[in-house]
XYZ file of C-alpha atoms in Angstrom:
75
model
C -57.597 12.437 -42.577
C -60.793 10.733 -43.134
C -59.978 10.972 -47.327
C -56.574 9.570 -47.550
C -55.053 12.900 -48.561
C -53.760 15.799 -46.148
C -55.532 19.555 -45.958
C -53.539 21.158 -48.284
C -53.900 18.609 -51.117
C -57.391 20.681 -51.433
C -55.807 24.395 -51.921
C -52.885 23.505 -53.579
C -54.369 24.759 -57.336
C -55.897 27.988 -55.417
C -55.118 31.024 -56.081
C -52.373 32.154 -54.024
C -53.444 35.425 -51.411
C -50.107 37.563 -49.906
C -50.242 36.810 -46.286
C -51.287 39.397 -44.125
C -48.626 40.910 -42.295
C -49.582 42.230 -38.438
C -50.679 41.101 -35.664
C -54.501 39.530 -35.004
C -57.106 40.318 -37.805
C -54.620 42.743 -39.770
C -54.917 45.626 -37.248
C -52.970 48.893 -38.517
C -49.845 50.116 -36.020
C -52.083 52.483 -34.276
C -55.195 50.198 -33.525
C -52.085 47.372 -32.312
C -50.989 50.114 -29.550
C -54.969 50.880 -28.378
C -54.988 46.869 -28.135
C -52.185 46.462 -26.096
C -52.972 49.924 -24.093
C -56.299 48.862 -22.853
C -54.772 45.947 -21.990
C -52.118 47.888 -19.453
C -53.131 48.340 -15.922
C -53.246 52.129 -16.569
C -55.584 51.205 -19.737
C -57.718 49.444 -17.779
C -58.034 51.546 -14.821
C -59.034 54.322 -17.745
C -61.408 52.259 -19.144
C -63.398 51.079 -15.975
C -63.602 55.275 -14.838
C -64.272 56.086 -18.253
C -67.737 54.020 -18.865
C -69.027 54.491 -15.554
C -69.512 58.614 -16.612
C -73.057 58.809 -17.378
C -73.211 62.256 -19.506
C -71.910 61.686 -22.943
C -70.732 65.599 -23.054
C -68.722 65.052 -20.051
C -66.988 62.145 -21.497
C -66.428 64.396 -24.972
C -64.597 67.342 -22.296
C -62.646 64.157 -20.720
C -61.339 63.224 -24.483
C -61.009 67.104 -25.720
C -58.590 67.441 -22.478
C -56.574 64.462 -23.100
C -56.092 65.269 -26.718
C -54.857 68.769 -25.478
C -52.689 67.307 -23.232
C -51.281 64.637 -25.470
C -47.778 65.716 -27.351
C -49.069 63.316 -30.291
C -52.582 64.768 -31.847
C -53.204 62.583 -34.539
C -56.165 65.059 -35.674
């Protein structure tokens, strides 16, 4: 503390902000599970498969038949 004072002696007349509750940069539930689910070994392995498809319509059937398969449609 070059000034004498500590950090917080600067902020301490601020305006006071709720913290953020969450995890990260304030990410909802849902985008907190995609996090941590492309971060599996099945998310992953996904992933990799996924980007290598070169025809965009093909990887629009590939999502179409998850969602269909899914129990959970969010849409």
């Amino acid at each position: 503390s070059i000034l004498g004072v500590p950090v917080a002696f600067f902020f301490e007349d601020a305006p006071g902000q709720e913290p953020v509750a969450g995890r990260g940069f304030a990410e909802d539930a849902s985008m907190a599970f995609a996090v941590e689910f492309c971060g599996s070994p099945e998310g992953l392995q996904l992933n990799r498969a996924f980007v290598k498809i070169a025809d965009a319509k093909v990887r629009r059937r590939i999502i179409d038949l998850v969602k269909s398969l899914s129990t959970d449609d969010p849409d």
